[in-house]
mmCIF file of C-alpha atoms in Angstrom:
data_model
loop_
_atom_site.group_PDB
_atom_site.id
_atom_site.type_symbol
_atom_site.label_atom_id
_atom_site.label_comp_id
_atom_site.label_asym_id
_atom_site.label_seq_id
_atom_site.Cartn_x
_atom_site.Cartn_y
_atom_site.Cartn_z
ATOM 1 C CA UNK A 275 0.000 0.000 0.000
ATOM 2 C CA UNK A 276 1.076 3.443 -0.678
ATOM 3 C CA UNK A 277 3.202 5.262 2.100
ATOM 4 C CA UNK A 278 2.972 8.620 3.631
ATOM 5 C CA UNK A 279 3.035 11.361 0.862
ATOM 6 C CA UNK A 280 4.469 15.096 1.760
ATOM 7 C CA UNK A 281 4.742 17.329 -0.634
ATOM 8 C CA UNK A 282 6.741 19.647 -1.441
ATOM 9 C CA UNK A 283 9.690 17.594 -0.859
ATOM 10 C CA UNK A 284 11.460 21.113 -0.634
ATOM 11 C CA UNK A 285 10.810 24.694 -0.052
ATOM 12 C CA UNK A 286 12.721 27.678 0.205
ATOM 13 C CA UNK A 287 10.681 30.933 2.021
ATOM 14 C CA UNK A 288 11.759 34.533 2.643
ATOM 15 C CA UNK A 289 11.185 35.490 6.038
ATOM 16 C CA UNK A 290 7.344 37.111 6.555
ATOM 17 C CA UNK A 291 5.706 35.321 4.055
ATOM 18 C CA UNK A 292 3.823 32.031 4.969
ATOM 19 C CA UNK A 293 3.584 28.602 3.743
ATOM 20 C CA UNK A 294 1.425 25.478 3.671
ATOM 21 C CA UNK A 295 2.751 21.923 3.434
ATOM 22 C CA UNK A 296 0.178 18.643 2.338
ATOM 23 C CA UNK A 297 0.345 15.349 4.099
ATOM 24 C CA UNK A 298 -1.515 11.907 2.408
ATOM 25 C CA UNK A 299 -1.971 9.377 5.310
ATOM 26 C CA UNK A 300 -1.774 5.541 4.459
ATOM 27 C CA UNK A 301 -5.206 5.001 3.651
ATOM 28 C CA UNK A 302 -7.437 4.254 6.437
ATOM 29 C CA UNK A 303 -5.685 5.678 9.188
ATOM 30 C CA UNK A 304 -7.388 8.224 10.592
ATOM 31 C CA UNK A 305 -4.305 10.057 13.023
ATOM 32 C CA UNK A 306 -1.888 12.331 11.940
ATOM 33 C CA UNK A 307 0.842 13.891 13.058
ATOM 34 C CA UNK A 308 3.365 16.695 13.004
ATOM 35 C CA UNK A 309 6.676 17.338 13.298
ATOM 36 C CA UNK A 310 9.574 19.686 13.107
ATOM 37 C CA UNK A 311 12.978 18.445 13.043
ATOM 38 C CA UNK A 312 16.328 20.651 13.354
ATOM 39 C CA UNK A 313 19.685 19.574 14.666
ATOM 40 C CA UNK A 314 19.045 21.518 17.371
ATOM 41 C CA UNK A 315 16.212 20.552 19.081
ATOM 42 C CA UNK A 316 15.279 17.096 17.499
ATOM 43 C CA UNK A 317 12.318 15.984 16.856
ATOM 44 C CA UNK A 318 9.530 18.522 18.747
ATOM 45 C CA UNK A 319 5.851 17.992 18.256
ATOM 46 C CA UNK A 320 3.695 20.218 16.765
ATOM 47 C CA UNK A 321 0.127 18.641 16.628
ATOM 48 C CA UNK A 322 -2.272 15.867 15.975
ATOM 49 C CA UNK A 323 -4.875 15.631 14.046
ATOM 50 C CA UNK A 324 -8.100 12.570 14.233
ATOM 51 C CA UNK A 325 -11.135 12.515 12.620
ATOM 52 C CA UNK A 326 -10.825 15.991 11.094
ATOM 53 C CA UNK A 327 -10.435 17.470 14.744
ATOM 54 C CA UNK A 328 -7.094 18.889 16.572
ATOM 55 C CA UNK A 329 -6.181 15.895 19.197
ATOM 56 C CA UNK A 330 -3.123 16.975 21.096
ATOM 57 C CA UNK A 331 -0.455 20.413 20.205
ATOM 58 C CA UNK A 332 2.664 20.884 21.185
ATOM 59 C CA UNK A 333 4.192 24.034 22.795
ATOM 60 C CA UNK A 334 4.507 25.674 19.320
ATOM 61 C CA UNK A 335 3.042 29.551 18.595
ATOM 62 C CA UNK A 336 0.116 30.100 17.298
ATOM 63 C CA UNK A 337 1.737 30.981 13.892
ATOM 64 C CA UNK A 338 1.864 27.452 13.146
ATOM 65 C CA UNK A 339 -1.572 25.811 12.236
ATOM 66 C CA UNK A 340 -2.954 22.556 10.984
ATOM 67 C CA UNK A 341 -6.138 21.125 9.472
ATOM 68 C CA UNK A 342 -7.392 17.541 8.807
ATOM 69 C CA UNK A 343 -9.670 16.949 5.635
ATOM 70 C CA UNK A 344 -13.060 14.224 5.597
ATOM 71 C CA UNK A 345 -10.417 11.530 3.286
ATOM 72 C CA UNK A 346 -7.687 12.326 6.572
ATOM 73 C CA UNK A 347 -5.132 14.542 4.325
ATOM 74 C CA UNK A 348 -3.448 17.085 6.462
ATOM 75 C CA UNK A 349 -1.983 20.560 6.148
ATOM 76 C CA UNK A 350 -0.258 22.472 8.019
ATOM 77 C CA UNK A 351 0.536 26.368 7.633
ATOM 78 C CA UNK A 352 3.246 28.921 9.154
ATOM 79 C CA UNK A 353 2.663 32.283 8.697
ATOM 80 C CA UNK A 354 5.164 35.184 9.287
ATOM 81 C CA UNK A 355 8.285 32.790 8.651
ATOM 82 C CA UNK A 356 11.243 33.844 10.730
ATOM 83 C CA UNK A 357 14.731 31.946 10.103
ATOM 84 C CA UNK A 358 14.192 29.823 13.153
ATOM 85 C CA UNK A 359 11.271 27.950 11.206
ATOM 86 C CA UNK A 360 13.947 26.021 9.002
ATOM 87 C CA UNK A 361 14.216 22.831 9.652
ATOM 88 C CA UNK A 362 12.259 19.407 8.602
ATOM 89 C CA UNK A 363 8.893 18.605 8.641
ATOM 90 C CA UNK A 364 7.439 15.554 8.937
ATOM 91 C CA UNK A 365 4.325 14.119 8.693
ATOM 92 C CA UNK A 366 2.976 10.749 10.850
ATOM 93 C CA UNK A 367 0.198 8.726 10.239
ATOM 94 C CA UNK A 368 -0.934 6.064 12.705
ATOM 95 C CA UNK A 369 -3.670 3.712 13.011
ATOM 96 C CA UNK A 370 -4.014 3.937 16.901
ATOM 97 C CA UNK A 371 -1.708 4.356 19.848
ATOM 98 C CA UNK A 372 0.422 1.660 20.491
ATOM 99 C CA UNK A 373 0.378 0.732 16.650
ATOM 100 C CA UNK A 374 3.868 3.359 16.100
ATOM 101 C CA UNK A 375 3.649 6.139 13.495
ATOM 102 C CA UNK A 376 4.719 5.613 9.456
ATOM 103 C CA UNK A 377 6.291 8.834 8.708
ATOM 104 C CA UNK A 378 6.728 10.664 5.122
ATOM 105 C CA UNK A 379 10.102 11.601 3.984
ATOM 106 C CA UNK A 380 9.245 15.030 5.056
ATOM 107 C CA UNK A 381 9.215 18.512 3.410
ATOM 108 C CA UNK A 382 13.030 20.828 4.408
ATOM 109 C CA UNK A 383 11.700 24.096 4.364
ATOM 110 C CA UNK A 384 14.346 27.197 4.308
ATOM 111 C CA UNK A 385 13.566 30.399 5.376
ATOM 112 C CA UNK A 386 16.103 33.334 4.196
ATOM 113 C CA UNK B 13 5.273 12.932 31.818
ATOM 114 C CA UNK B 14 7.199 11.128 30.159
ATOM 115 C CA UNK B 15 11.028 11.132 28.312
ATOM 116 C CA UNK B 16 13.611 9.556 26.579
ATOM 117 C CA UNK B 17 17.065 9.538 27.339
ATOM 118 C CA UNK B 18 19.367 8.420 24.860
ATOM 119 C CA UNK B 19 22.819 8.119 26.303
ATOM 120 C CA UNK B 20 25.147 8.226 23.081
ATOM 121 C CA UNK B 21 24.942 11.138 20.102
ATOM 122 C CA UNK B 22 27.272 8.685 18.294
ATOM 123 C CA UNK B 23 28.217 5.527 18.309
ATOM 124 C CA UNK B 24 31.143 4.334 15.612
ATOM 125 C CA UNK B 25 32.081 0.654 14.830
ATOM 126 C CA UNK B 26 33.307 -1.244 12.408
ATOM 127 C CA UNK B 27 31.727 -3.630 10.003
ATOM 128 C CA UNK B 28 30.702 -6.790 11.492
ATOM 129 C CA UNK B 29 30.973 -5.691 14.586
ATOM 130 C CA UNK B 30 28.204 -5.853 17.452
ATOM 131 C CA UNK B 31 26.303 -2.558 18.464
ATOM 132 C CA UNK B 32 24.037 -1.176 21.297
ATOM 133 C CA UNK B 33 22.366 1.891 21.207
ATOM 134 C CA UNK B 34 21.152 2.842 24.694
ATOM 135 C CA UNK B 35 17.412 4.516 25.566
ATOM 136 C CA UNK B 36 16.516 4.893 29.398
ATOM 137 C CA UNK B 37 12.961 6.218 30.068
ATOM 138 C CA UNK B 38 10.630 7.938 32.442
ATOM 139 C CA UNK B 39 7.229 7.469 32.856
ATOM 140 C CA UNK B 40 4.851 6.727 36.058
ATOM 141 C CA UNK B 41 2.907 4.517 34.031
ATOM 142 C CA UNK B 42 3.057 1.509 32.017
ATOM 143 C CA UNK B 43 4.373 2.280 28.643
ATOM 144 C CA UNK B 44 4.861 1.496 25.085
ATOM 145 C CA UNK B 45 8.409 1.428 23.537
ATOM 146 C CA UNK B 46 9.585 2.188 19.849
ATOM 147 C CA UNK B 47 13.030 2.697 17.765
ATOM 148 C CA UNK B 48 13.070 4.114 14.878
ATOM 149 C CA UNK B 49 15.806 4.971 11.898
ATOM 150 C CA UNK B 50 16.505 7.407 10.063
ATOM 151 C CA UNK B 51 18.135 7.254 6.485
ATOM 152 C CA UNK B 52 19.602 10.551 4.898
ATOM 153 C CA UNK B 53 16.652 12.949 3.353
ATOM 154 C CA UNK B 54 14.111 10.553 4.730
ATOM 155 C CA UNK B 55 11.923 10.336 6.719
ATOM 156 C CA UNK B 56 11.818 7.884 10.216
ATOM 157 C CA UNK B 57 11.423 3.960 9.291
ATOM 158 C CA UNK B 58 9.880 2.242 12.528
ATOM 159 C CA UNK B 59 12.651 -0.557 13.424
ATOM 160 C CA UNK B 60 10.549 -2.402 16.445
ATOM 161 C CA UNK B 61 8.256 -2.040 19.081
ATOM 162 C CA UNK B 62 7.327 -3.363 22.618
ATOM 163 C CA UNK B 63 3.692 -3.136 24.362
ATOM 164 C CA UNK B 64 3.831 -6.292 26.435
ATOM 165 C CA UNK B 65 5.107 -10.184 27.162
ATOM 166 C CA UNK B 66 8.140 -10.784 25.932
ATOM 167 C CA UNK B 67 10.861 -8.433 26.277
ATOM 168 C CA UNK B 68 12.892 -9.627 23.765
ATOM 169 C CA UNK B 69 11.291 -8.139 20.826
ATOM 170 C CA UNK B 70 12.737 -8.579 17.238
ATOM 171 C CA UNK B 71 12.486 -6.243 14.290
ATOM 172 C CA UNK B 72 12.949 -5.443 11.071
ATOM 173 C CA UNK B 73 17.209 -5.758 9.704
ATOM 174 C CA UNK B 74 18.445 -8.025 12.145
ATOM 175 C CA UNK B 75 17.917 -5.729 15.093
ATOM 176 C CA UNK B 76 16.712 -6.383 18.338
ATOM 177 C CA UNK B 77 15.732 -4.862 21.812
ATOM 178 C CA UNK B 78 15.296 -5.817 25.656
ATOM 179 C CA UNK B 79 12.873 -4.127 27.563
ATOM 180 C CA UNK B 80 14.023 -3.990 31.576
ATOM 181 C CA UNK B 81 11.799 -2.269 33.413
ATOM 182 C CA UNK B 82 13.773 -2.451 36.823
ATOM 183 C CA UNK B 83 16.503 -0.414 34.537
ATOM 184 C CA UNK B 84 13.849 1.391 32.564
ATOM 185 C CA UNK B 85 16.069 0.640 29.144
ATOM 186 C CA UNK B 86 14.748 -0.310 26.316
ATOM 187 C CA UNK B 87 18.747 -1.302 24.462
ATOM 188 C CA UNK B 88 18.752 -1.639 20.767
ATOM 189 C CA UNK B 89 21.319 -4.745 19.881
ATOM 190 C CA UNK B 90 22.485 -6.136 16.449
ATOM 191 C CA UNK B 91 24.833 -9.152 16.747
ATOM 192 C CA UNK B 92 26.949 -8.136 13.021
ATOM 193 C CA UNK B 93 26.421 -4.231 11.435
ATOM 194 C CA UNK B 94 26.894 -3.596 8.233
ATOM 195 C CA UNK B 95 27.572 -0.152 6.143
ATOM 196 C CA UNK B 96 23.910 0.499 5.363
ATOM 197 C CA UNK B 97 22.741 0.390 8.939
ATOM 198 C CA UNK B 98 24.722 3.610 8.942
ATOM 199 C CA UNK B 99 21.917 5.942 10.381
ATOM 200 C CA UNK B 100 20.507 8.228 13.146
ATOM 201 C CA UNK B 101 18.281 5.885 15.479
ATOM 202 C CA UNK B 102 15.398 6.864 17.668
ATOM 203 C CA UNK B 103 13.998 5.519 20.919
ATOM 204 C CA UNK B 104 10.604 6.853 21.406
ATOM 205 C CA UNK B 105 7.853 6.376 24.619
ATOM 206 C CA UNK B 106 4.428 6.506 24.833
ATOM 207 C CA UNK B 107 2.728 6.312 27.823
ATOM 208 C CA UNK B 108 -0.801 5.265 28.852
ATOM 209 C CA UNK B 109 -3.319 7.515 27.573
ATOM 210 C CA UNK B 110 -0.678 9.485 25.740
ATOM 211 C CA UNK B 111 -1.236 9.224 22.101
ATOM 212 C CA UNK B 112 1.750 11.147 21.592
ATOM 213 C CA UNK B 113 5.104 9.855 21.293
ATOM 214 C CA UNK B 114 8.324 11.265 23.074
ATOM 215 C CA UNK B 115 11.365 10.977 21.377
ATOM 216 C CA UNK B 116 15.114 11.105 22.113
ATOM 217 C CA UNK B 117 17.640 13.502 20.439
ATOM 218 C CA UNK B 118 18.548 10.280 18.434
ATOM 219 C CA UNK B 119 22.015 8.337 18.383
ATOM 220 C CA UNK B 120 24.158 8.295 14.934
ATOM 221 C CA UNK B 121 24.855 4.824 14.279
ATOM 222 C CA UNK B 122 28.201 5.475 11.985
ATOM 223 C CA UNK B 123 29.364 1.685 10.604
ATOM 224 C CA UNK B 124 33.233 1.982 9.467
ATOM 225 C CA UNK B 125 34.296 -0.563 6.975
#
């Protein structure tokens, strides 16, 4: 079955302006998650998403947003990028806790 | 709350050689262990998990990992490495009622011929 899908693979931003990144779950699971990876922090959690409805967010401003779709697909959106939003961003979809997450080969956004 | 702890950034070796990647964890509940790698430009490939019985649970490219919960480890063995288990590795928790994963800063697995 197909994997996780995130596209863009790659993005490059000037600061202010805002973007949105698309996430494809495996079909039929109905959680999906966010993530921002830099070499700094790791991997941080930004938020979950089930059944169209925000589950859990992490300790992330409110400039970063997310939405789930009726067929699961995800977005998420940063507005008013500053340099410190560069990193990696994956996307997780799960079937249910205790199942582990398939991730997508994330989009690398860069902000300059 | 929970966390991961995972003891070594880096870990070289040579080819053929064993490896152990370390994780300790804190939780005050019963939990749900995971390790995960990480290829260059991709995204994280889920290696194993452990939610109960055995604790000797086997996973995908030869890998393995002992749950202790006296310790609270959750050690990632392989017996023989080769070059393309070159990697960064990730030991993640989730705890009861948590559907939200913690994980570690991640260990770079670097395989030397």
């Amino acid at each position: 079955k197909a994997g996780v899908t995130q596209t863009p693979r790659y993005l490059i931003k000037t600061r202010g302006q805002q973007v949105t990144l698309s996430c494809s779950p495996i079909s039929g699971h109905r959680s999906v998650s966010w993530y921002q990876q830099t070499p700094g922090q790791g991997l941080q959690f930004l938020f979950e998403y089930f059944s169209e409805t925000q589950r859990n967010k992490g300790n992330f401003p409110g400039r970063f947003s997310g939405r789930q779709f009726s067929n699961s697909r995800s977005e998420m959106n940063v507005s008013t990028l500053e340099l410190g939003d560069s990193a990696l961003y994956l996307c997780a979809s799960s079937s249910g806790q205790s199942y582990g997450y398939t991730f997508g080969s994330g989009t690398r956004l860069t902000v300059v | 709350a929970q966390s991961v702890t995972q003891l070594d950034s880096q870990v070289p070796v040579f080819e053929e050689a064993p490896v152990e990647l370390r994780c300790n964890y804190s939780s005050s509940v019963s939990v749900y262990l995971f390790w995960y790698v990480q290829y260059p430009n991709q995204g994280l490939q889920l290696l194993l998990k452990y939610l109960s019985g055995s604790t000797l649970v086997k996973g995908i490219n030869g890998f393995e990992a002992e749950f202790n919960k006296s310790q609270t480890s959750f050690h990632l063995r392989k017996p023989s490495v080769h070059i393309s288990d070159t990697a960064e590795y990730f030991c993640a928790v989730e705890s009861g009622g948590s559907y939200i994963p913690t994980f570690g800063r991640g260990t770079s697995l670097i395989v030397h011929p």
